[in-house]
PDB file of C-alpha atoms in Angstrom:
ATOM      1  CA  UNK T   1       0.000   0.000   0.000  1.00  0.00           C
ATOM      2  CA  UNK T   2       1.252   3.824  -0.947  1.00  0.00           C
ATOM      3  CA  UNK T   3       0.209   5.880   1.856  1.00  0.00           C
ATOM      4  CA  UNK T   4       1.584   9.025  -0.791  1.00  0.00           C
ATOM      5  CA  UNK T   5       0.324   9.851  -3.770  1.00  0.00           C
ATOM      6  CA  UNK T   6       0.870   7.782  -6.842  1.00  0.00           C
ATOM      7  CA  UNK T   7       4.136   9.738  -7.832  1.00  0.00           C
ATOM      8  CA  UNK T   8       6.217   8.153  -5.019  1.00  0.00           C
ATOM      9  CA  UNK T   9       7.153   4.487  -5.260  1.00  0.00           C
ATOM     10  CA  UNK T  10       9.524   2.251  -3.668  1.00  0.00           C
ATOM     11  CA  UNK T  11      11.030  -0.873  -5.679  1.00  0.00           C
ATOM     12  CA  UNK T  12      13.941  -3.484  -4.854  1.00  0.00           C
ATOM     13  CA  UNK T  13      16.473  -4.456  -7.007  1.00  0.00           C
ATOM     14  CA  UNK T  14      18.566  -7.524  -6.719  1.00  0.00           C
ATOM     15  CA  UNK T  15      21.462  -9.323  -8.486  1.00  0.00           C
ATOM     16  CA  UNK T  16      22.683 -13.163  -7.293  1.00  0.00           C
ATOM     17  CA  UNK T  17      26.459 -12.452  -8.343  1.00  0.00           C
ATOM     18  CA  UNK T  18      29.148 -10.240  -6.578  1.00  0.00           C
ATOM     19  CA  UNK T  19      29.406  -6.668  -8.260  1.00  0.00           C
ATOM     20  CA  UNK T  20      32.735  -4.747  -9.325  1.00  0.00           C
ATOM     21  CA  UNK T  21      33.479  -1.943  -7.286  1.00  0.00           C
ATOM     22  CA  UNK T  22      33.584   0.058 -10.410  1.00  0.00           C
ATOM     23  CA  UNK T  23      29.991  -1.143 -12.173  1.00  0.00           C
ATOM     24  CA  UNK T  24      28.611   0.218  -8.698  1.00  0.00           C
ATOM     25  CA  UNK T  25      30.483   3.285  -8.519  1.00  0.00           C
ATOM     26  CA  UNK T  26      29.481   4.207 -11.792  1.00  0.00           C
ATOM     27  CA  UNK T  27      25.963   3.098 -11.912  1.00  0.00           C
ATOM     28  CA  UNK T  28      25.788   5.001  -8.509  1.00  0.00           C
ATOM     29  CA  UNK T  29      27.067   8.637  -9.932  1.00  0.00           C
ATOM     30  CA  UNK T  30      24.957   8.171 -13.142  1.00  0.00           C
ATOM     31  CA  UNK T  31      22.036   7.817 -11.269  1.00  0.00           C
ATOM     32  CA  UNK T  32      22.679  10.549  -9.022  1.00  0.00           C
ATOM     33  CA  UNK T  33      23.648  13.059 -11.915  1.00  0.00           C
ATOM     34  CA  UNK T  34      20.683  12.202 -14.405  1.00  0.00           C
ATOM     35  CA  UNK T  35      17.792  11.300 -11.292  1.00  0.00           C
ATOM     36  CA  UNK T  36      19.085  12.693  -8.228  1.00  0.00           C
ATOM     37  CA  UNK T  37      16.029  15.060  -7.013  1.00  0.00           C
ATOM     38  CA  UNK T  38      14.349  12.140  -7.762  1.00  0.00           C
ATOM     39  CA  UNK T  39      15.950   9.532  -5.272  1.00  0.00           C
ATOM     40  CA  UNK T  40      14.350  10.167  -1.987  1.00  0.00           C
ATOM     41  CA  UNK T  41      15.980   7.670  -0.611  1.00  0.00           C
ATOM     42  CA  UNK T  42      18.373   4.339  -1.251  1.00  0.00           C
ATOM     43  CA  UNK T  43      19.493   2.379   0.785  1.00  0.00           C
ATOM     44  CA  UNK T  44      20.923  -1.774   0.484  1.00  0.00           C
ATOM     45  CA  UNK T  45      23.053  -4.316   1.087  1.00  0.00           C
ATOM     46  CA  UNK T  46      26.420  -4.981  -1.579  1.00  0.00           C
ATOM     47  CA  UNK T  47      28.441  -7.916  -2.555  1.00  0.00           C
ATOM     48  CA  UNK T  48      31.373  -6.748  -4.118  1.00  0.00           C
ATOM     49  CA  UNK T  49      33.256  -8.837  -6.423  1.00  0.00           C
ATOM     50  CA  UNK T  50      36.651  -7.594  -4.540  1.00  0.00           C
ATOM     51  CA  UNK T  51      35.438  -8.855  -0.808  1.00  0.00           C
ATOM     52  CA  UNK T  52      32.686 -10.654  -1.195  1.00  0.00           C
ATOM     53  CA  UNK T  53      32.550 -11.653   2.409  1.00  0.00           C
ATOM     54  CA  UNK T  54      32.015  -8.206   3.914  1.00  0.00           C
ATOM     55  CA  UNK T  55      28.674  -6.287   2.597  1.00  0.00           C
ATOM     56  CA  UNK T  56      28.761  -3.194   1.809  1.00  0.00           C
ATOM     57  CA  UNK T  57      25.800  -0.925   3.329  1.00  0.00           C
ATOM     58  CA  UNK T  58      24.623   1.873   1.004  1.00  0.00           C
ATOM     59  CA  UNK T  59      22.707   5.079   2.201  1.00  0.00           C
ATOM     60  CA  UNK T  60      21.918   7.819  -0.001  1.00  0.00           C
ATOM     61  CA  UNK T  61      19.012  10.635  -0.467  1.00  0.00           C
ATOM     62  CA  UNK T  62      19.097  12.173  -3.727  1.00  0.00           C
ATOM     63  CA  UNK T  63      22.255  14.029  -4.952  1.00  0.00           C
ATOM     64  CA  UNK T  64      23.977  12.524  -1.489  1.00  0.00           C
ATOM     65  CA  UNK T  65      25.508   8.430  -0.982  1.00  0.00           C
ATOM     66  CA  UNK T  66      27.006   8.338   2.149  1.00  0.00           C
ATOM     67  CA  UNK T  67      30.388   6.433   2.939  1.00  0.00           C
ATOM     68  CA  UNK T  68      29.466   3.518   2.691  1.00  0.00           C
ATOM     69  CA  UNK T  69      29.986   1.009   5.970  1.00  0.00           C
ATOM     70  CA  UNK T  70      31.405  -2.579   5.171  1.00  0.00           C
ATOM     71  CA  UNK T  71      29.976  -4.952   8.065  1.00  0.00           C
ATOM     72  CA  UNK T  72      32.160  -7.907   9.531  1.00  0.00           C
ATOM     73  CA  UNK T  73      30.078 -10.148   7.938  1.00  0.00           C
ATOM     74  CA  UNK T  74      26.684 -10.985   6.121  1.00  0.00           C
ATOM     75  CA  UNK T  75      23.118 -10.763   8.267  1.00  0.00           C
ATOM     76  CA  UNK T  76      21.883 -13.992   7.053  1.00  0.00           C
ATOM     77  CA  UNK T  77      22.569 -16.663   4.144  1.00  0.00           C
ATOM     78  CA  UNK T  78      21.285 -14.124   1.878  1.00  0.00           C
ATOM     79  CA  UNK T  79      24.256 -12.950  -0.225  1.00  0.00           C
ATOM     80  CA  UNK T  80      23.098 -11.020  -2.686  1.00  0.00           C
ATOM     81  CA  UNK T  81      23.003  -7.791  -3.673  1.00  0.00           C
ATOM     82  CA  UNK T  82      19.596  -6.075  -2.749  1.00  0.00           C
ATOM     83  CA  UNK T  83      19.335  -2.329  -3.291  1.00  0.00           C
ATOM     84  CA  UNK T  84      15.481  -0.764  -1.786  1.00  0.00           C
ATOM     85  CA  UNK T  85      14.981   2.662  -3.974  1.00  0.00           C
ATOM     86  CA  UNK T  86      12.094   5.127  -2.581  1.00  0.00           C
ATOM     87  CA  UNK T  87      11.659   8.152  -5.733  1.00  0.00           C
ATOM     88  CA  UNK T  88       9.542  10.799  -6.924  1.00  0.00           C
ATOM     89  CA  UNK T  89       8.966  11.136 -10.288  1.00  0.00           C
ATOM     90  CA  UNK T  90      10.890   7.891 -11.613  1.00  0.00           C
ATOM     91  CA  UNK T  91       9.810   4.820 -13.029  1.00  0.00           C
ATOM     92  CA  UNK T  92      11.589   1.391 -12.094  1.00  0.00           C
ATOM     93  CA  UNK T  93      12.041   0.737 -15.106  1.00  0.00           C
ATOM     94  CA  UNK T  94      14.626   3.977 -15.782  1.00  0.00           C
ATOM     95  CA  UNK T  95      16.349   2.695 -12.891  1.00  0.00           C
ATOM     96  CA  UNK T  96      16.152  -0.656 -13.393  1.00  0.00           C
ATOM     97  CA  UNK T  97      17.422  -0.442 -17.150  1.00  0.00           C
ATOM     98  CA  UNK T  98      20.733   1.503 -15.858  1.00  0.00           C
ATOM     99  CA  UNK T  99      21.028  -1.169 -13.412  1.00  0.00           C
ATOM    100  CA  UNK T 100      21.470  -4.217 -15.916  1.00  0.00           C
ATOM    101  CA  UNK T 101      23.559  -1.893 -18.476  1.00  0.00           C
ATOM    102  CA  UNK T 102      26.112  -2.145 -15.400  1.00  0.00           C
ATOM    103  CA  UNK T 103      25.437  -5.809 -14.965  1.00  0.00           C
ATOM    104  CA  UNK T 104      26.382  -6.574 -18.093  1.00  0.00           C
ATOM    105  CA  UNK T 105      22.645  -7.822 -18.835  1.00  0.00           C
ATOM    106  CA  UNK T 106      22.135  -7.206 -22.897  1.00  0.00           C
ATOM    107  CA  UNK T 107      18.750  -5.901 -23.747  1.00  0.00           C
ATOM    108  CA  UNK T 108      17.161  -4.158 -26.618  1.00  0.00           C
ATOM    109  CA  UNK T 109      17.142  -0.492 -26.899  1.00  0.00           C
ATOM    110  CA  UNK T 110      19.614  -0.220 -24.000  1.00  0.00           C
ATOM    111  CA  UNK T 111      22.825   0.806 -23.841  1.00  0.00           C
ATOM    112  CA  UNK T 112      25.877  -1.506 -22.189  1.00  0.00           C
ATOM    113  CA  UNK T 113      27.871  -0.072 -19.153  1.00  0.00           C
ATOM    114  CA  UNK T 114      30.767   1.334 -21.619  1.00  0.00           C
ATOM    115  CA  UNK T 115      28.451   2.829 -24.010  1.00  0.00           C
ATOM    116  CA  UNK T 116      26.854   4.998 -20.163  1.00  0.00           C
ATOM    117  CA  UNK T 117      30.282   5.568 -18.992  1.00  0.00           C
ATOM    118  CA  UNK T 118      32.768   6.108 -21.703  1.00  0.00           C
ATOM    119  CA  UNK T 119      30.854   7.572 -24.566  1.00  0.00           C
ATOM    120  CA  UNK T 120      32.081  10.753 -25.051  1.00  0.00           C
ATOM    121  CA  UNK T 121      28.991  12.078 -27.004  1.00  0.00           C
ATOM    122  CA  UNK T 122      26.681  11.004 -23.868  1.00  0.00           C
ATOM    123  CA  UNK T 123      24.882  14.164 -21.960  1.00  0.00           C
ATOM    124  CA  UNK T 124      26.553  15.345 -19.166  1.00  0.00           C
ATOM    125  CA  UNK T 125      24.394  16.139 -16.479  1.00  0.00           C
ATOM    126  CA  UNK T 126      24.785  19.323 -14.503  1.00  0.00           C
ATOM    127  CA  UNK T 127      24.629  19.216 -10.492  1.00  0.00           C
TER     128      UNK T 127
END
């Protein structure tokens, strides 16, 4: 149940492998330069490819991820990587699509992770 109006939704997304530092990193600032006033709040747990015994915790509200904490070891026998997104404004589906260009995931219409990051025609955002 949405106790806001319908412009505010909250979503999870999850992925079953460990994540590069960088996919994360990057996938992190491009959300935060092209939706950032529309990220109320995200927050989640990270397996990271480089340590993939210590999660990482994620907090961020819109422009804003905090330092991330890395915990002495996972909460339960749930490894993966589960981010929670609350936004304004934003469909999953924008989110979601960044989130599989950085996973590697192929999918029509979508650009890869190199053709987001290193394309020096793509728009940059100011903030």
């Amino acid at each position: 149940m949405n106790r806001h109006d319908a412009s505010i939704r909250a979503f999870c997304l999850t992925h079953d492998q460990p994540l590069p530092q960088r996919s994360l990193d990057l996938f992190l600032d491009l959300l935060r330069s092209s939706h950032g006033a529309k990220l109320l709040r995200v927050k989640g747990l990270v397996c990271l490819a480089e340590d993939p015994d210590h999660p990482v915790v994620l907090h961020g509200v819109q422009h804003v991820v905090h330092v991330p904490a890395i915990l002495d070891a996972w909460p339960d026998d749930d490894h993966r990587t589960r981010l929670v997104f609350i936004v304004k404004d934003l469909d999953r589906e924008a989110v979601e699509g960044l989130w599989k260009a950085f996973l590697g995931e192929v999918g029509i219409d979508r650009p890869d992770a190199a053709a987001l990051a290193d394309n020096p025609l793509r728009v940059q955002w100011a903030g």
